[in-house]
Short mmCIF file of C-alpha atoms in Angstrom, two decimals:
data_model
loop_
_atom_site.label_atom_id
_atom_site.label_comp_id
_atom_site.label_asym_id
_atom_site.label_seq_id
_atom_site.Cartn_x
_atom_site.Cartn_y
_atom_site.Cartn_z
CA MET U 1 18.84 -57.36 -2.96
CA LYS U 2 20.13 -53.86 -2.33
CA ARG U 3 16.65 -52.44 -2.99
CA SER U 4 15.08 -54.84 -0.46
CA ALA U 5 17.60 -53.78 2.15
CA TRP U 6 16.84 -50.10 1.59
CA LEU U 7 13.09 -50.77 1.75
CA LEU U 8 13.53 -52.73 4.98
CA LEU U 9 15.56 -49.87 6.47
CA LEU U 10 12.96 -47.32 5.38
CA ALA U 11 10.16 -49.42 6.89
CA ALA U 12 12.07 -49.73 10.17
CA MET U 13 12.67 -45.99 10.30
CA THR U 14 8.96 -45.35 9.71
CA VAL U 15 7.92 -47.70 12.51
CA PHE U 16 10.25 -46.03 15.02
CA ALA U 17 9.55 -42.49 13.90
CA VAL U 18 5.80 -42.53 14.38
CA PRO U 19 5.62 -43.06 18.15
CA ALA U 20 8.37 -40.49 18.65
CA GLN U 21 6.32 -37.88 16.82
CA ALA U 22 3.12 -38.78 18.58
CA GLN U 23 4.10 -38.91 22.23
CA ARG U 24 7.53 -37.64 23.04
CA ASP U 25 6.77 -34.02 23.56
CA PHE U 26 8.31 -33.83 27.03
CA LEU U 27 12.02 -34.15 27.72
CA CYS U 28 12.45 -33.25 31.39
CA GLY U 29 11.27 -31.06 34.23
CA TYR U 30 13.54 -29.21 36.60
CA THR U 31 13.70 -26.87 39.55
CA GLY U 32 16.47 -24.65 40.87
CA PHE U 33 17.68 -21.08 41.16
CA ASP U 34 19.10 -18.50 38.81
CA TYR U 35 21.79 -15.89 39.27
CA VAL U 36 23.65 -13.30 37.28
CA VAL U 37 27.36 -12.76 36.72
CA PRO U 38 28.33 -10.04 37.40
CA GLN U 39 25.37 -8.52 39.17
CA THR U 40 25.79 -5.06 37.67
CA PRO U 41 23.81 -2.54 39.74
CA GLN U 42 20.76 -1.34 37.87
CA PRO U 43 19.45 1.90 39.34
CA THR U 44 16.10 1.67 37.56
CA ILE U 45 15.32 -1.99 38.19
CA PRO U 46 14.25 -3.19 41.64
CA THR U 47 16.86 -5.94 41.69
CA PRO U 48 20.38 -5.92 40.27
CA PHE U 49 19.36 -8.14 37.43
CA LEU U 50 20.63 -8.54 33.92
CA ALA U 51 22.32 -5.46 32.57
CA THR U 52 23.48 -5.72 28.97
CA GLY U 53 26.55 -7.91 28.96
CA ASP U 54 25.63 -9.79 32.15
CA GLU U 55 25.55 -13.57 32.00
CA TYR U 56 22.37 -15.32 33.10
CA ARG U 57 22.98 -18.64 34.80
CA ALA U 58 20.85 -21.24 36.54
CA VAL U 59 21.53 -24.45 38.43
CA GLY U 60 19.28 -27.06 39.96
CA PHE U 61 17.89 -30.56 39.82
CA VAL U 62 16.07 -32.47 37.13
CA THR U 63 12.87 -33.69 38.75
CA SER U 64 11.60 -35.95 36.01
CA PHE U 65 12.55 -37.37 32.64
CA SER U 66 10.54 -38.41 29.65
CA THR U 67 9.73 -42.10 29.51
CA MET U 68 11.99 -42.26 26.45
CA PHE U 69 14.89 -42.35 28.93
CA THR U 70 13.53 -45.31 30.89
CA GLY U 71 16.41 -47.71 31.42
CA VAL U 72 18.91 -45.05 30.40
CA VAL U 73 18.65 -42.82 33.45
CA GLY U 74 21.02 -44.16 36.07
CA GLY U 75 21.12 -43.79 39.83
CA GLY U 76 22.35 -40.77 41.72
CA GLU U 77 21.33 -37.22 41.20
CA HIS U 78 20.54 -35.44 37.97
CA THR U 79 21.47 -31.81 37.93
CA PHE U 80 21.33 -29.11 35.32
CA ALA U 81 23.22 -25.92 34.57
CA LEU U 82 22.31 -23.11 32.22
CA SER U 83 25.28 -20.97 31.24
CA GLY U 84 26.60 -18.69 28.55
CA ALA U 85 23.41 -16.65 28.23
CA THR U 86 24.65 -13.11 27.73
CA ALA U 87 22.10 -10.31 27.89
CA SER U 88 22.21 -8.47 24.58
CA SER U 89 19.41 -5.97 25.20
CA SER U 90 16.82 -5.17 27.80
CA SER U 91 13.92 -2.88 28.48
CA PHE U 92 12.19 -1.99 31.72
CA VAL U 93 8.87 -0.24 31.25
CA GLY U 94 5.88 -0.17 33.56
CA GLY U 95 7.50 -2.57 35.97
CA VAL U 96 8.06 -5.21 33.30
CA LEU U 97 11.60 -6.27 32.48
CA GLU U 98 12.33 -7.91 29.16
CA VAL U 99 15.80 -9.25 28.42
CA VAL U 100 16.91 -10.72 25.10
CA PHE U 101 20.04 -12.88 25.07
CA ASP U 102 22.79 -13.53 22.57
CA PRO U 103 22.62 -16.84 20.71
CA HIS U 104 24.28 -20.03 21.91
CA ALA U 105 23.57 -20.35 25.58
CA ARG U 106 24.14 -23.84 26.88
CA PHE U 107 21.85 -26.13 28.87
CA ARG U 108 23.44 -29.26 30.29
CA ILE U 109 22.16 -32.16 32.38
CA TYR U 110 24.59 -34.23 34.45
CA GLU U 111 24.25 -37.63 36.06
CA ASP U 112 26.26 -37.92 39.24
CA ALA U 113 26.56 -40.70 41.79
CA ALA U 114 27.95 -38.28 44.36
CA ASN U 115 24.57 -36.75 45.32
CA ASN U 116 26.38 -33.59 46.28
CA GLY U 117 24.41 -30.81 44.61
CA SER U 118 24.41 -27.86 46.97
CA TYR U 119 23.40 -24.28 46.23
CA GLY U 120 25.35 -22.48 48.93
CA THR U 121 25.08 -18.72 48.86
CA ASN U 122 26.32 -15.92 46.64
CA PRO U 123 27.19 -17.97 43.56
CA PRO U 124 29.53 -18.71 42.01
CA ASN U 125 30.84 -20.29 45.20
CA GLY U 126 32.62 -23.43 46.37
CA THR U 127 29.66 -25.70 45.55
CA SER U 128 27.76 -23.88 42.84
CA PRO U 129 27.93 -24.40 39.95
CA SER U 130 30.64 -27.06 40.51
CA THR U 131 28.41 -29.62 42.29
CA PHE U 132 25.79 -29.21 39.57
CA THR U 133 28.25 -29.79 36.74
CA ASP U 134 30.13 -32.83 38.04
CA GLY U 135 29.54 -36.41 37.02
CA THR U 136 28.73 -37.56 33.50
CA LEU U 137 27.34 -35.16 30.93
CA PHE U 138 23.97 -36.82 30.25
CA LEU U 139 22.46 -34.42 27.73
CA GLY U 140 23.33 -30.98 26.45
CA ALA U 141 21.75 -28.44 24.19
CA ASP U 142 22.54 -25.27 22.29
CA VAL U 143 19.95 -22.63 23.30
CA ASN U 144 18.96 -19.78 21.03
CA SER U 145 16.25 -17.08 20.94
CA LEU U 146 16.38 -16.97 24.72
CA VAL U 147 14.24 -14.24 26.26
CA LEU U 148 13.28 -13.51 29.85
CA VAL U 149 10.27 -11.48 30.93
CA TYR U 150 9.76 -10.52 34.55
CA ASP U 151 6.80 -8.56 35.86
CA TYR U 152 7.59 -6.76 39.10
CA ASN U 153 3.91 -5.88 39.51
CA ASP U 154 2.89 -9.55 39.76
CA ASN U 155 6.26 -10.74 41.11
CA SER U 156 6.30 -13.38 38.47
CA GLY U 157 8.08 -14.04 35.21
CA ASN U 158 9.31 -16.59 32.76
CA PHE U 159 12.08 -17.39 30.32
CA GLU U 160 12.04 -19.31 27.09
CA GLY U 161 14.51 -20.43 24.46
CA LEU U 162 14.80 -22.90 21.62
CA ALA U 163 17.05 -25.83 22.42
CA THR U 164 18.83 -28.17 20.04
CA LEU U 165 20.14 -31.31 21.69
CA ASP U 166 23.71 -31.92 20.57
CA GLU U 167 25.78 -33.71 23.21
CA GLY U 168 25.81 -36.14 26.11
CA SER U 169 25.80 -39.84 26.87
CA ALA U 170 22.03 -40.06 26.35
CA LEU U 171 21.89 -38.13 23.09
CA TRP U 172 21.53 -41.36 21.15
CA VAL U 173 18.09 -41.89 22.72
CA VAL U 174 16.70 -38.94 20.76
CA SER U 175 16.57 -39.57 17.04
CA PRO U 176 18.51 -36.99 14.97
CA SER U 177 15.29 -35.70 13.44
CA ARG U 178 13.93 -35.01 16.91
CA ARG U 179 16.88 -33.13 18.41
CA SER U 180 15.80 -29.61 17.46
CA GLY U 181 12.65 -27.65 18.24
CA TRP U 182 12.68 -28.21 21.99
CA VAL U 183 11.42 -25.33 24.08
CA LEU U 184 13.40 -24.66 27.22
CA GLY U 185 10.96 -22.79 29.42
CA GLY U 186 10.64 -21.89 33.01
CA GLN U 187 9.02 -19.73 35.57
CA ALA U 188 11.12 -17.25 37.48
CA GLY U 189 9.71 -16.20 40.81
CA ARG U 190 10.62 -13.93 43.66
CA PRO U 191 10.35 -12.76 46.40
CA ASN U 192 10.44 -16.18 47.86
CA GLY U 193 11.73 -17.38 51.22
CA SER U 194 13.37 -20.40 49.67
CA ILE U 195 15.85 -18.42 47.57
CA PRO U 196 19.37 -18.70 48.99
CA ALA U 197 21.22 -15.41 49.40
CA GLY U 198 22.84 -14.26 46.19
CA TYR U 199 20.45 -16.09 43.87
CA VAL U 200 17.76 -14.05 42.14
CA ASN U 201 14.79 -16.31 41.35
CA GLN U 202 13.55 -19.73 42.13
CA ILE U 203 12.88 -21.38 38.79
CA SER U 204 10.67 -24.25 37.80
CA GLY U 205 10.51 -25.40 34.24
CA GLU U 206 10.68 -27.99 31.57
CA VAL U 207 12.07 -28.88 28.19
CA GLN U 208 9.29 -29.80 25.80
CA ILE U 209 7.92 -29.59 22.33
CA PRO U 210 4.62 -27.82 22.83
CA SER U 211 2.41 -29.39 20.23
CA VAL U 212 1.90 -33.06 19.87
CA VAL U 213 2.02 -33.95 16.20
CA PRO U 214 -0.88 -36.28 15.49
CA ALA U 215 0.09 -39.56 13.85
CA ALA U 216 -1.91 -42.41 12.45
CA HIS U 217 -1.22 -45.77 10.89
CA LYS U 218 -1.70 -45.69 7.11
CA THR U 219 -1.20 -48.10 4.29
CA TRP U 220 1.26 -47.37 1.49
CA GLY U 221 -1.78 -46.93 -0.75
CA GLN U 222 -3.23 -44.21 1.49
CA ILE U 223 0.14 -42.45 1.66
CA LYS U 224 0.50 -42.60 -2.13
CA THR U 225 -2.99 -41.06 -2.45
CA LEU U 226 -1.75 -38.03 -0.53
CA TYR U 227 0.71 -37.30 -3.33
CA ARG U 228 -1.60 -37.85 -6.31
CA MET K 1 17.56 -54.99 81.62
CA LYS K 2 18.04 -51.24 81.26
CA ARG K 3 20.96 -51.93 78.93
CA ILE K 4 18.79 -54.23 76.76
CA LEU K 5 16.10 -51.58 76.63
CA GLY K 6 18.70 -49.00 75.68
CA THR K 7 20.00 -51.24 72.90
CA ALA K 8 16.44 -51.81 71.65
CA VAL K 9 15.82 -48.07 71.55
CA LEU K 10 19.09 -47.57 69.68
CA PHE K 11 18.11 -50.23 67.12
CA ALA K 12 14.68 -48.62 66.75
CA LEU K 13 16.32 -45.27 66.08
CA LEU K 14 18.69 -46.82 63.57
CA ALA K 15 15.79 -48.58 61.85
CA THR K 16 13.95 -45.26 61.57
CA SER K 17 16.98 -43.65 60.00
CA VAL K 18 17.44 -46.44 57.51
CA PHE K 19 13.82 -46.85 56.46
CA ALA K 20 12.67 -43.24 56.56
CA PRO K 21 12.72 -41.84 53.05
CA LEU K 22 15.84 -39.80 52.49
CA ALA K 23 15.22 -36.10 52.10
CA SER K 24 15.70 -35.50 48.42
CA ALA K 25 18.32 -32.97 47.45
CA GLN K 26 15.66 -31.48 45.21
CA CYS K 27 13.72 -30.48 48.29
CA VAL K 28 16.42 -28.69 50.23
CA THR K 29 17.27 -25.09 49.44
CA GLY K 30 19.41 -24.35 52.45
CA THR K 31 17.25 -21.42 53.52
CA GLY K 32 14.85 -23.25 55.82
CA VAL K 33 11.94 -22.76 53.43
CA ASN K 34 11.72 -25.83 51.29
CA VAL K 35 9.66 -27.30 48.51
CA LEU K 36 6.60 -29.25 49.69
CA LEU K 37 5.58 -30.87 46.44
CA LYS K 38 6.18 -30.49 42.73
CA TRP K 39 4.61 -31.55 39.48
CA ASP K 40 6.23 -31.64 36.05
CA ALA K 41 4.47 -30.61 32.88
CA ASN K 42 1.45 -32.67 33.80
CA GLY K 43 -0.82 -29.99 35.16
CA PHE K 44 -3.67 -28.93 32.89
CA SER K 45 -6.09 -26.05 33.36
CA PHE K 46 -9.48 -25.33 31.87
CA GLU K 47 -12.19 -22.77 32.43
CA ASN K 48 -15.95 -22.97 32.58
CA GLY K 49 -17.95 -19.97 31.44
CA ALA K 50 -17.37 -17.72 28.47
CA PRO K 51 -14.83 -18.75 25.83
CA TYR K 52 -11.17 -18.30 26.79
CA THR K 53 -9.44 -16.91 23.72
CA ASN K 54 -6.05 -15.38 23.05
CA TYR K 55 -4.98 -15.77 26.69
CA VAL K 56 -7.91 -13.66 27.89
CA SER K 57 -10.07 -15.06 30.67
CA PRO K 58 -13.47 -13.37 30.86
CA ALA K 59 -14.42 -12.12 34.34
CA GLY K 60 -16.54 -14.65 36.17
CA ASN K 61 -15.05 -17.71 34.48
CA VAL K 62 -14.19 -20.51 36.87
CA LEU K 63 -10.78 -22.15 36.56
CA THR K 64 -10.09 -25.79 37.32
CA ASN K 65 -6.62 -27.35 37.37
CA VAL K 66 -5.74 -31.04 37.47
CA LEU K 67 -2.25 -32.44 38.01
CA GLY K 68 -0.23 -35.44 39.10
CA VAL K 69 2.44 -34.95 41.74
CA SER K 70 5.99 -36.05 40.86
CA LEU K 71 7.90 -35.06 44.00
CA PHE K 72 7.07 -34.90 47.71
CA CYS K 73 9.22 -33.23 50.36
CA ALA K 74 8.95 -32.83 54.13
CA PRO K 75 6.60 -33.02 55.87
CA LEU K 76 5.08 -35.14 53.09
CA SER K 77 8.27 -37.05 52.29
CA GLY K 78 6.59 -40.25 53.51
CA LEU K 79 4.52 -40.22 50.32
CA ASN K 80 6.11 -41.79 47.27
CA PRO K 81 4.83 -40.42 43.97
CA ASN K 82 6.41 -43.41 42.21
CA ASP K 83 4.64 -46.00 44.36
CA PRO K 84 3.31 -48.45 41.74
CA ALA K 85 0.26 -49.15 43.90
CA LYS K 86 -0.84 -45.56 44.36
CA GLU K 87 -1.12 -42.30 42.59
CA TYR K 88 -1.22 -38.78 43.90
CA THR K 89 -3.37 -36.31 42.07
CA MET K 90 -4.39 -32.77 42.89
CA VAL K 91 -7.26 -30.60 41.79
CA TRP K 92 -7.79 -26.87 42.12
CA THR K 93 -11.40 -25.82 41.85
CA GLY K 94 -13.62 -22.79 42.21
CA LEU K 95 -11.07 -20.17 41.15
CA VAL K 96 -13.12 -17.26 39.88
CA SER K 97 -11.50 -15.06 37.27
CA GLY K 98 -11.42 -11.32 37.84
CA GLY K 99 -10.89 -10.85 34.11
CA THR K 100 -7.65 -10.53 32.18
CA VAL K 101 -5.83 -7.22 32.02
CA THR K 102 -3.71 -6.79 28.90
CA THR K 103 -0.79 -4.33 28.90
CA PRO K 104 2.07 -3.73 26.47
CA PHE K 105 5.74 -3.92 27.43
CA GLY K 106 9.13 -3.72 25.78
CA ALA K 107 9.47 -3.12 22.07
CA SER K 108 6.36 -5.04 21.08
CA GLY K 109 5.48 -7.34 23.95
CA SER K 110 2.11 -7.93 25.57
CA LYS K 111 1.27 -9.10 29.06
CA TYR K 112 -1.95 -10.86 30.06
CA SER K 113 -2.51 -10.86 33.84
CA THR K 114 -5.43 -12.61 35.47
CA VAL K 115 -6.25 -12.79 39.16
CA TYR K 116 -8.35 -15.72 40.35
CA THR K 117 -9.89 -15.83 43.84
CA GLY K 118 -11.95 -18.02 46.07
CA GLY K 119 -10.50 -21.37 45.10
CA SER K 120 -9.56 -24.51 46.93
CA PHE K 121 -7.26 -27.45 46.42
CA ALA K 122 -7.35 -31.12 47.34
CA LEU K 123 -4.57 -33.70 47.14
CA TYR K 124 -5.76 -37.28 46.61
CA GLU K 125 -4.09 -40.59 47.33
CA GLY K 126 -5.87 -43.03 45.12
CA PRO K 127 -5.64 -46.23 43.15
CA VAL K 128 -3.68 -46.28 39.93
CA ASN K 129 -6.28 -45.50 37.32
CA ALA K 130 -5.82 -41.91 36.24
CA ARG K 131 -2.23 -41.73 35.11
CA ALA K 132 -3.16 -40.24 31.77
CA TRP K 133 -1.05 -37.26 32.50
CA THR K 134 0.55 -36.35 29.24
CA ALA K 135 -0.71 -33.68 26.88
CA ALA K 136 -1.53 -36.44 24.42
CA THR K 137 -3.66 -38.53 26.77
CA VAL K 138 -5.16 -36.27 29.44
CA PRO K 139 -8.95 -36.79 29.61
CA VAL K 140 -11.12 -34.07 28.10
CA PRO K 141 -12.08 -31.38 30.65
CA GLY K 142 -15.59 -32.78 31.06
CA SER K 143 -14.29 -36.02 32.52
CA ALA K 144 -10.92 -34.96 33.93
CA LEU K 145 -12.14 -33.88 37.33
CA GLY K 146 -13.65 -37.28 38.09
CA ALA K 147 -10.46 -39.03 37.02
CA TYR K 148 -8.34 -36.92 39.30
CA THR K 149 -10.52 -36.93 42.42
CA ASP K 150 -10.59 -40.56 43.43
CA GLY K 151 -9.19 -41.91 46.67
CA ALA K 152 -8.66 -40.28 50.04
CA ILE K 153 -8.01 -36.57 50.46
CA VAL K 154 -4.68 -36.36 52.24
CA LEU K 155 -4.42 -32.59 52.10
CA SER K 156 -6.87 -29.83 51.30
CA GLY K 157 -7.30 -26.16 51.81
CA ALA K 158 -7.87 -22.76 50.35
CA ILE K 159 -6.17 -20.99 47.49
CA ASP K 160 -6.41 -17.41 48.65
CA SER K 161 -5.33 -15.91 45.36
CA LEU K 162 -3.80 -17.03 42.13
CA THR K 163 -2.30 -14.73 39.52
CA THR K 164 -1.39 -16.02 36.10
CA THR K 165 0.88 -13.89 33.92
CA ILE K 166 1.19 -14.77 30.26
CA THR K 167 3.63 -12.83 28.13
CA ARG K 168 4.17 -12.51 24.43
CA SER K 169 7.76 -11.33 24.21
CA SER K 170 9.15 -8.91 21.67
CA LEU K 171 10.60 -11.97 19.93
CA GLY K 172 7.05 -13.31 19.57
CA THR K 173 7.49 -16.20 21.97
CA VAL K 174 4.65 -16.88 24.40
CA ASN K 175 5.10 -18.24 27.88
CA GLY K 176 3.68 -17.68 31.33
CA SER K 177 3.89 -18.17 35.04
CA PHE K 178 1.62 -18.36 38.04
CA ARG K 179 1.94 -17.31 41.64
CA GLY K 180 -0.43 -17.72 44.55
CA LYS K 181 -0.91 -18.46 48.21
CA TYR K 182 -2.45 -21.58 49.68
CA ARG K 183 -3.42 -22.62 53.20
CA VAL K 184 -3.79 -26.16 54.54
CA THR K 185 -7.08 -26.63 56.37
CA GLY K 186 -7.93 -30.31 56.03
CA GLY K 187 -7.02 -33.80 54.88
CA THR K 188 -5.73 -36.86 56.67
CA LEU K 189 -2.19 -35.43 56.81
CA ALA K 190 -3.13 -31.90 57.88
CA ASN K 191 -1.77 -32.69 61.34
CA LEU K 192 1.75 -32.62 59.86
CA PHE K 193 1.41 -28.89 59.29
CA CYS K 194 1.49 -26.06 61.78
CA PRO K 195 -1.94 -25.23 63.15
CA GLY K 196 -3.59 -22.01 62.11
CA GLY K 197 -3.27 -22.47 58.39
CA ALA K 198 -0.06 -20.57 57.67
CA ALA K 199 0.10 -19.52 54.05
CA GLY K 200 2.52 -21.12 51.64
CA LEU K 201 3.74 -20.01 48.24
CA MET K 202 2.64 -21.83 45.10
CA ASP K 203 4.22 -20.88 41.80
CA GLY K 204 5.43 -22.24 38.53
CA LEU K 205 5.24 -22.24 34.78
CA TRP K 206 1.88 -21.52 33.10
CA PHE K 207 2.34 -22.51 29.48
CA PRO K 208 -0.54 -21.52 27.18
CA VAL K 209 0.73 -22.65 23.79
CA ALA K 210 -0.98 -25.51 21.95
CA PRO K 211 -2.78 -27.01 24.96
CA PRO K 212 -4.75 -30.25 24.70
CA ALA K 213 -8.25 -29.77 23.28
CA GLY K 214 -10.52 -27.95 25.72
CA TYR K 215 -7.71 -26.84 28.00
CA THR K 216 -6.31 -23.34 28.39
CA GLY K 217 -2.76 -24.48 29.06
CA HIS K 218 -0.52 -26.76 30.99
CA ASN K 219 1.46 -25.95 34.10
CA ASN K 220 4.50 -27.17 35.92
CA GLY K 221 5.15 -25.94 39.41
CA LYS K 222 5.43 -26.46 43.11
CA PHE K 223 4.04 -25.68 46.52
CA ASP K 224 6.57 -24.44 49.05
CA ALA K 225 6.09 -25.69 52.59
CA PRO K 226 4.25 -23.12 54.70
CA ASP K 227 6.44 -20.92 56.82
CA CYS K 228 5.60 -22.06 60.32
CA THR K 229 8.26 -20.12 62.12
CA THR K 230 7.04 -18.21 65.15
CA PRO K 231 7.52 -14.47 64.77
CA ALA K 232 10.16 -13.13 67.18
CA LYS K 233 11.31 -9.67 68.14
CA THR K 234 14.06 -8.23 70.26
CA THR K 235 13.00 -7.04 73.69
CA SER K 236 14.45 -6.29 77.10
CA TRP K 237 14.42 -8.39 80.28
CA GLY K 238 12.36 -5.64 81.88
CA ARG K 239 9.62 -5.97 79.30
CA ILE K 240 9.65 -9.75 79.63
CA LYS K 241 9.32 -9.43 83.42
CA THR K 242 6.40 -7.05 82.90
CA MET K 243 4.58 -9.74 80.93
CA TYR K 244 4.62 -12.01 84.02
CA ARG K 245 3.61 -9.39 86.61
#
C-alpha cells in the first residue's frame, strides 16, 4: 500500500515536472530606472556611477509575467525593486566600465492595489523606492554573481546576475527544483530624455532561464534503457 | 436648449474620460519623454548572409528582428496588446551589418559591437495566428517573417542606425544591449505623430545566449515616443519685432 502511494506520488511529480522544464523559461519582464547610493564622484568616469562600496539600486514596473502566474497575478500595479547590490570592484578602461558586486543583492516584486508607483527625482525621495515597495511581496530572489558592464562609446550597457527565488506570496507557483538558475538581466541605457533627474539609466530587462531544456514523453521501459 | 447641449457635451467628455484607456503607470516617466511601446523577451533576431558565430556578425549580413508588442503607451494607448481578437507584431528588416568590432575590457572581458544601418520597421495589427512568441515555439527564421507580417501596417518607418553591444564580463557571463534611432514615416496611425519624422530612441536588452535554432539572440526592449517638442531659444523683443518688419 505504502509502495503504491509512493509510486503514485512519483508519477504525479513526473507529470508536473516535465512541462515546467520544457516551457517555463521566462519569469517576468520589467522596465524602470536605476540609481546609486551614494553617488560618489568618480573623476575618471563620465557619470558619478558605482564607486567601490556604492549600492546599485533600481525600481520600476513589471510589464509581463510568465503564463505560469495566470490566475495568481492580481489587479493593481506590479512593481519591482533591486537593492543591496554593493559594488565590490570596478574597472574603467577604454570607455568601458565593468562593476562586480558583492553577493546577496535582492530583487523583489510587489503587487499593490494603490497604483501609486512614482519615480520622482533624485532618489531616494518621498516616492521612490517607497511606492515601488508597498503592497504585498509577490516574489523575491537572492541575486548573486551580479555584474554590470557599460560602454560609454556606444552609450549602452547591461547587467546580469543569478537569481534564486526564495520568498513571496507567489513563490509556491514555482516548484522548489525550479527556483534557482534564473538570470536577472537588463539593458542599461543613457543618455535618454526619459530618465528623471537623479536616476542614471533607463533599464529594460527580464528574469529568465536562457536555455529551454528539451523534454519528451517516454515509457518506463525507455527510461530504464537509459540506465542499462 | 443651450443648457441641454452643454449637458450633452459634458456627458460626452465624461464618457471619453471613462472609456479612454488609462495611461499606464509603466508609460509615464515624469520627464515628458515617455515609452511608446515595449516588448518582453519575445523579440528574436536572425541574420542572412555569412554564418554568425561567437557574437560576430560578418559585414554585409542582413539582420531581421521579429517581436510581439506587450505594452502600448501614448499616442498608441488606444491599442490593446491583450485584445483577444488581435495581435500586434513588429518586424525590423534590411539592417545591414557593418561587421563586428571586438575589443577587450576589464580584467578579462570582451566586447562585441556591431552597427547596422539602412533598416526599416513595420508594426502590424493582425488576426490572432502568430502568437508563437516564446523561445520554445517561435517559428524557424525561414518562416518567421511571414508569420509576423500579417494584417494592416499601423506604423512604419526607418531605423537610421542600430548598435548592438554584447559583452562577456570578467565573470564569464554574456549579455548584451541595443540602441538605435527610428523615425515614423508611414502606417495608418502615423497621423498621431508629429510631422517631419522626428527621431525616437529604441533600446533594450540583446541577449545572445542559447537562442532558438537559427536565431542569433532574443531581445526585450522599447521604443520611446519621438521628441516632438519645438526647439526654443531666448531672444529679445527687438529681435522678435525685426522678424515681422
